[in-house]
PDB file of C-alpha atoms in Angstrom:
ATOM      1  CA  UNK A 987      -4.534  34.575-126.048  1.00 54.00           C
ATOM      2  CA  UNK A 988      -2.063  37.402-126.604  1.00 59.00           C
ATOM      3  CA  UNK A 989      -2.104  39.387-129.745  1.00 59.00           C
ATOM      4  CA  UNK A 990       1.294  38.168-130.781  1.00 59.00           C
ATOM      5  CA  UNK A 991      -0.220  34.958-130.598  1.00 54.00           C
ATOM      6  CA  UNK A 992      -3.233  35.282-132.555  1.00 57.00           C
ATOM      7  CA  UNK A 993      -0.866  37.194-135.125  1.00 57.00           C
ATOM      8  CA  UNK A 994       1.321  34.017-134.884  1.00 57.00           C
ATOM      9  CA  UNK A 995      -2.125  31.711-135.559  1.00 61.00           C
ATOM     10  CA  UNK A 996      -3.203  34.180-138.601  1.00 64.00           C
ATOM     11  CA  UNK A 997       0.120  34.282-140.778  1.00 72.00           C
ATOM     12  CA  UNK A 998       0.105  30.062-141.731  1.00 78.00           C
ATOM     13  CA  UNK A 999      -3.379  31.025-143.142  1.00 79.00           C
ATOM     14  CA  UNK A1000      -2.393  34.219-144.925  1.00 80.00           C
ATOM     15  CA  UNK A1001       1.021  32.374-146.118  1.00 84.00           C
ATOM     16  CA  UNK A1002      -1.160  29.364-147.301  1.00 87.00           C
ATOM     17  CA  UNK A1003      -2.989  32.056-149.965  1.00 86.00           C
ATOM     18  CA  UNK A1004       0.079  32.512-152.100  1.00 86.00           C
ATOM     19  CA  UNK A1005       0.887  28.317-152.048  1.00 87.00           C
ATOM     20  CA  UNK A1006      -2.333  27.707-154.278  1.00 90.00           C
ATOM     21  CA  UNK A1007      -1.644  26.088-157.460  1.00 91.00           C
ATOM     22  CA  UNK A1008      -3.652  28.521-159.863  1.00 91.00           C
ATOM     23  CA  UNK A1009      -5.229  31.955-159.352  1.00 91.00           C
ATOM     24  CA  UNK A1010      -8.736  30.847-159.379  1.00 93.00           C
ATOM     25  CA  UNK A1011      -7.333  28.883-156.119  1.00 93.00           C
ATOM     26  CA  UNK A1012      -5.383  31.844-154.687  1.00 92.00           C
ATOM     27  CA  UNK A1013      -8.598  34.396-154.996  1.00 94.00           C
ATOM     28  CA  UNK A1014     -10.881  31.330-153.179  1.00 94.00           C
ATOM     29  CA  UNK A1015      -8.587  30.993-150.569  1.00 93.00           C
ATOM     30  CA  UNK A1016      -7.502  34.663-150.330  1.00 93.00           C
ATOM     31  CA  UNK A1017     -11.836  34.935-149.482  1.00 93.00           C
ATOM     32  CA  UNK A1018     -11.440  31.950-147.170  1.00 93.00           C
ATOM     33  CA  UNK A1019      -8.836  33.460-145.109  1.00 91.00           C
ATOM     34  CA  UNK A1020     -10.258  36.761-144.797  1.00 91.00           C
ATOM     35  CA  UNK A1021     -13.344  35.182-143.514  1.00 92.00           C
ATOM     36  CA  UNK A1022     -11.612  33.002-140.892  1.00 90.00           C
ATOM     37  CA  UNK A1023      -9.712  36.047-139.911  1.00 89.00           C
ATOM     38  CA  UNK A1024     -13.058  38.090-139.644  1.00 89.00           C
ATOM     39  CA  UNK A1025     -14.392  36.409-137.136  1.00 89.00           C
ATOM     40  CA  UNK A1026     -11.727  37.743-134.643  1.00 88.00           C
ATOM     41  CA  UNK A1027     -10.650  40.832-136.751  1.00 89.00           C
ATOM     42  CA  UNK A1028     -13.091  42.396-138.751  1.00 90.00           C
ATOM     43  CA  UNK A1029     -11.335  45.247-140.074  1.00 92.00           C
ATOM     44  CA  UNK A1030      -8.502  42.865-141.065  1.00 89.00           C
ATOM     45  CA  UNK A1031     -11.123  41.161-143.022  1.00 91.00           C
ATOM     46  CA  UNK A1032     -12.321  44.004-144.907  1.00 93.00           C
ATOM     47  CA  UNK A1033      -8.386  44.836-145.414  1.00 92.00           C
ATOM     48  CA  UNK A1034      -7.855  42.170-147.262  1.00 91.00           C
ATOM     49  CA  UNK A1035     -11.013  41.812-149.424  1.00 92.00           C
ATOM     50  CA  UNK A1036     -10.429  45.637-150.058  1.00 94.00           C
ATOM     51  CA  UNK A1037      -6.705  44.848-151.300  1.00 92.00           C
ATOM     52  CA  UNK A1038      -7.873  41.868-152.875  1.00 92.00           C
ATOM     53  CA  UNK A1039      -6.722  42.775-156.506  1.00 92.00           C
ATOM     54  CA  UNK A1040      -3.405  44.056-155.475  1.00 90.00           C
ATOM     55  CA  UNK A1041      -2.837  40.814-153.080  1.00 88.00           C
ATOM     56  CA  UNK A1042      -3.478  38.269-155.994  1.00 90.00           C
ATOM     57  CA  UNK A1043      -2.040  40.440-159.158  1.00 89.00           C
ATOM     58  CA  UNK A1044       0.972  37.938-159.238  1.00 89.00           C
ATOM     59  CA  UNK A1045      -1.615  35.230-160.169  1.00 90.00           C
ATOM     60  CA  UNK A1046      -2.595  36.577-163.743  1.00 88.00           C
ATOM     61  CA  UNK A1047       1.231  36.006-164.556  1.00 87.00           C
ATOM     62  CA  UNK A1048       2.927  32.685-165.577  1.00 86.00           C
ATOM     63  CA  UNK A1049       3.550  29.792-162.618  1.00 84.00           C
ATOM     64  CA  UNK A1050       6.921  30.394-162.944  1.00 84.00           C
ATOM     65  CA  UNK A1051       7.081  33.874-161.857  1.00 84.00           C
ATOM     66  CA  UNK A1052       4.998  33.850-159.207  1.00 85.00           C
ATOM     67  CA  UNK A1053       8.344  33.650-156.524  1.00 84.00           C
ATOM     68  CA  UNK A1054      10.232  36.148-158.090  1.00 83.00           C
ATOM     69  CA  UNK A1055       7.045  38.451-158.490  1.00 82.00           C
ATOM     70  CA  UNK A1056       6.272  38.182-154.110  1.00 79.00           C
ATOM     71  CA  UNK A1057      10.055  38.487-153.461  1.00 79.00           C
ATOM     72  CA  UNK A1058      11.603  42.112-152.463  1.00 80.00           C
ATOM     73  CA  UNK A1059      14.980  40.434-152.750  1.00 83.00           C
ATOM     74  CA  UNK A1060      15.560  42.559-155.908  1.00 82.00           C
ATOM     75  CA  UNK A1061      14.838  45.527-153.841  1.00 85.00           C
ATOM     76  CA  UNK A1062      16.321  44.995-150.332  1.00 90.00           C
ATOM     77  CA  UNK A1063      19.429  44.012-152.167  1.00 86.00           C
ATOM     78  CA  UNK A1064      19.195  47.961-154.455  1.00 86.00           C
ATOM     79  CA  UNK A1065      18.567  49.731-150.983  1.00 88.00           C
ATOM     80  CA  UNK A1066      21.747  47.974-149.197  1.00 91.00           C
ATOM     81  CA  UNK A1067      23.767  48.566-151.874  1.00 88.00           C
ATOM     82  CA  UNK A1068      22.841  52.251-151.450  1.00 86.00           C
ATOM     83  CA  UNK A1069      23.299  52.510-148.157  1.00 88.00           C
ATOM     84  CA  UNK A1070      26.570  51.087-148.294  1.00 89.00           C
ATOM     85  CA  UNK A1071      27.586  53.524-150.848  1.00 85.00           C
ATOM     86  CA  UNK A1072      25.950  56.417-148.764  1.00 83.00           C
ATOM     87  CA  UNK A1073      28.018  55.224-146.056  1.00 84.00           C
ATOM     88  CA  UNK A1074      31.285  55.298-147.573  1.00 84.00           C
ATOM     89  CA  UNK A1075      30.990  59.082-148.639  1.00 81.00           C
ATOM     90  CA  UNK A1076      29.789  59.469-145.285  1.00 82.00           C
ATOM     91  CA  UNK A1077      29.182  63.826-145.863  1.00 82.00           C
ATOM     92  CA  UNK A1078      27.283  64.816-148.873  1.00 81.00           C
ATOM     93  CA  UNK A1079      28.237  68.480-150.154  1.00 83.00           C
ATOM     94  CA  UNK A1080      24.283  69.303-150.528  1.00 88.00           C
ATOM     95  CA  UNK A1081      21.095  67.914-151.326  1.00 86.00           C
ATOM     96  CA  UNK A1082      21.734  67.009-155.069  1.00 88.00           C
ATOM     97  CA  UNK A1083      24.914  65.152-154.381  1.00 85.00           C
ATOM     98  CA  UNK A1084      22.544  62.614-152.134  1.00 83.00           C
ATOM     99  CA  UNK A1085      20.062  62.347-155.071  1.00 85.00           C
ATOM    100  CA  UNK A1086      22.452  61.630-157.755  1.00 87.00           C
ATOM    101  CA  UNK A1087      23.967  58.784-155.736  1.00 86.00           C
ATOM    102  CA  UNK A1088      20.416  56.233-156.583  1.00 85.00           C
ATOM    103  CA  UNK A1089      20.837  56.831-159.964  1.00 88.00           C
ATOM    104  CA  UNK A1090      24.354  56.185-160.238  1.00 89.00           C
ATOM    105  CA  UNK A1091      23.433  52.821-158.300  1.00 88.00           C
ATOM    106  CA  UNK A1092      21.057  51.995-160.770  1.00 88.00           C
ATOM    107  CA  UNK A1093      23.684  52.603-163.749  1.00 90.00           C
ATOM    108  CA  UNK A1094      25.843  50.800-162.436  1.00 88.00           C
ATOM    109  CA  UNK A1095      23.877  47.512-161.774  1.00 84.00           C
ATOM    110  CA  UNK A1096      21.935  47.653-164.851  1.00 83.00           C
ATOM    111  CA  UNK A1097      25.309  47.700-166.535  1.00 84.00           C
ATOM    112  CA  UNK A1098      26.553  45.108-164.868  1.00 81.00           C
ATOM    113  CA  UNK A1099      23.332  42.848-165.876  1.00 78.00           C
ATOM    114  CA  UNK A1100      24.074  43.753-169.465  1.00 77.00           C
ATOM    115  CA  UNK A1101      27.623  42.757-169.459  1.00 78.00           C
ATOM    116  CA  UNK A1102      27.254  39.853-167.550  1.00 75.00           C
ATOM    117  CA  UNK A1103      23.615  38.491-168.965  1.00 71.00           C
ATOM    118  CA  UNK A1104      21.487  36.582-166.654  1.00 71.00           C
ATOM    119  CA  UNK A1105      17.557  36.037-166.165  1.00 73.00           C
ATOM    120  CA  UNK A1106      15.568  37.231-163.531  1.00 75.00           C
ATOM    121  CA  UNK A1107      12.906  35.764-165.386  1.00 74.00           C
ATOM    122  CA  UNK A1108      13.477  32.946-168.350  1.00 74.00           C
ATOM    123  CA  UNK A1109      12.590  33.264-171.759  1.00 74.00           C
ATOM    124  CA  UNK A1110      10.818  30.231-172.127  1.00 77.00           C
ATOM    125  CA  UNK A1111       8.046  31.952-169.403  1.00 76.00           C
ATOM    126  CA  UNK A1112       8.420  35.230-170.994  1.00 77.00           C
ATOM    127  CA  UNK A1113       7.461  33.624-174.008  1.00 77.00           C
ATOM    128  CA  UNK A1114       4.070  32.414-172.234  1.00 76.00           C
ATOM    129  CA  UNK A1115       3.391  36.053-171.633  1.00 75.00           C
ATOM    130  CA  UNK A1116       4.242  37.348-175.516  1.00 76.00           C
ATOM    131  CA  UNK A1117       2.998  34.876-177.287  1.00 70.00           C
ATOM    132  CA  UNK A1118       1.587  36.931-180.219  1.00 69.00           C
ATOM    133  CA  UNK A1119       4.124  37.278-183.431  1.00 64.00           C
ATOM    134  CA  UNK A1120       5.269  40.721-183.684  1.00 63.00           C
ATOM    135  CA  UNK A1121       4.007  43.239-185.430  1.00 64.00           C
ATOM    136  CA  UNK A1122       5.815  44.389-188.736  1.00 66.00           C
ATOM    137  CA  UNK A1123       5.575  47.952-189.819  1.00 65.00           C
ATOM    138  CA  UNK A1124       5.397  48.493-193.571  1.00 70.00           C
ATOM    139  CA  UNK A1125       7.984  50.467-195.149  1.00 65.00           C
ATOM    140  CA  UNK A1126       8.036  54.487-195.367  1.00 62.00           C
ATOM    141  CA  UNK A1127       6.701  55.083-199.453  1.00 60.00           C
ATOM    142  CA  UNK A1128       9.147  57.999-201.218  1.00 60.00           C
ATOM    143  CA  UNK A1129       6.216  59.923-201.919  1.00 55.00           C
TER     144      UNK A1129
END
């Protein structure tokens, strides 16, 4: 078997981690995998129980965020729209001119998120994350 192919045979397993309903299912089968996989790969095994904590962090957050949490849509989409900006100037003048140009991206789209509100993220699972009441300062005395 090829090492393409057993890389082909590993990733349903590895993909089949993040389907699990709850975390205490995602960390069981994140343990399962890794010790299917370490029969063939060892050190992929001890890869994945090392990164372990980072692998299943999306699982201590609401159901409903758990696609938007594993997606680098938000970020592949950021990077494109740089380098289609970066493209368009085409010749920076110096250094600074090239760092002041992800900034201005940023601006730009978080302005256009305020002025045009949507959700990444709903508030009715927000609200399962802040569920406490907030807290109330008391007022300043005119001592």
């Amino acid at each position: 078997m090829t090492e393409r192919h057993r890389r082909t045979a590993a990733h349903p397993s590895i993909t089949e981690v993040f389907a699990q309903p709850t975390a205490d299912a995602v960390r069981t089968q994140l343990d399962t995998v890794a010790d299917m996989i370490g029969r063939q790969f060892p050190k992929v095994r001890e890869m994945l129980l090392e990164a372990k904590e980072d692998l299943t962090a999306f699982a201590d957050f609401p159901h409903q965020h758990w696609k938007k949490i594993q997606s680098t849509n938000p970020l592949e989409r950021l990077n494109r729209e740089i380098k289609r900006r970066t493209d368009v100037v085409q010749v920076f003048l110096n250094p600074a001119a090239v760092l002041r140009l992800a900034p201005a991206v940023l601006a730009e789209l978080h302005d256009e998120w305020i002025a045009f509100p949507r959700r990444y993220l709903s508030n009715e699972s927000m609200g399962v994350l802040y569920t406490d009441t907030p807290t109330v300062l008391p007022a300043a005395s005119d001592d």
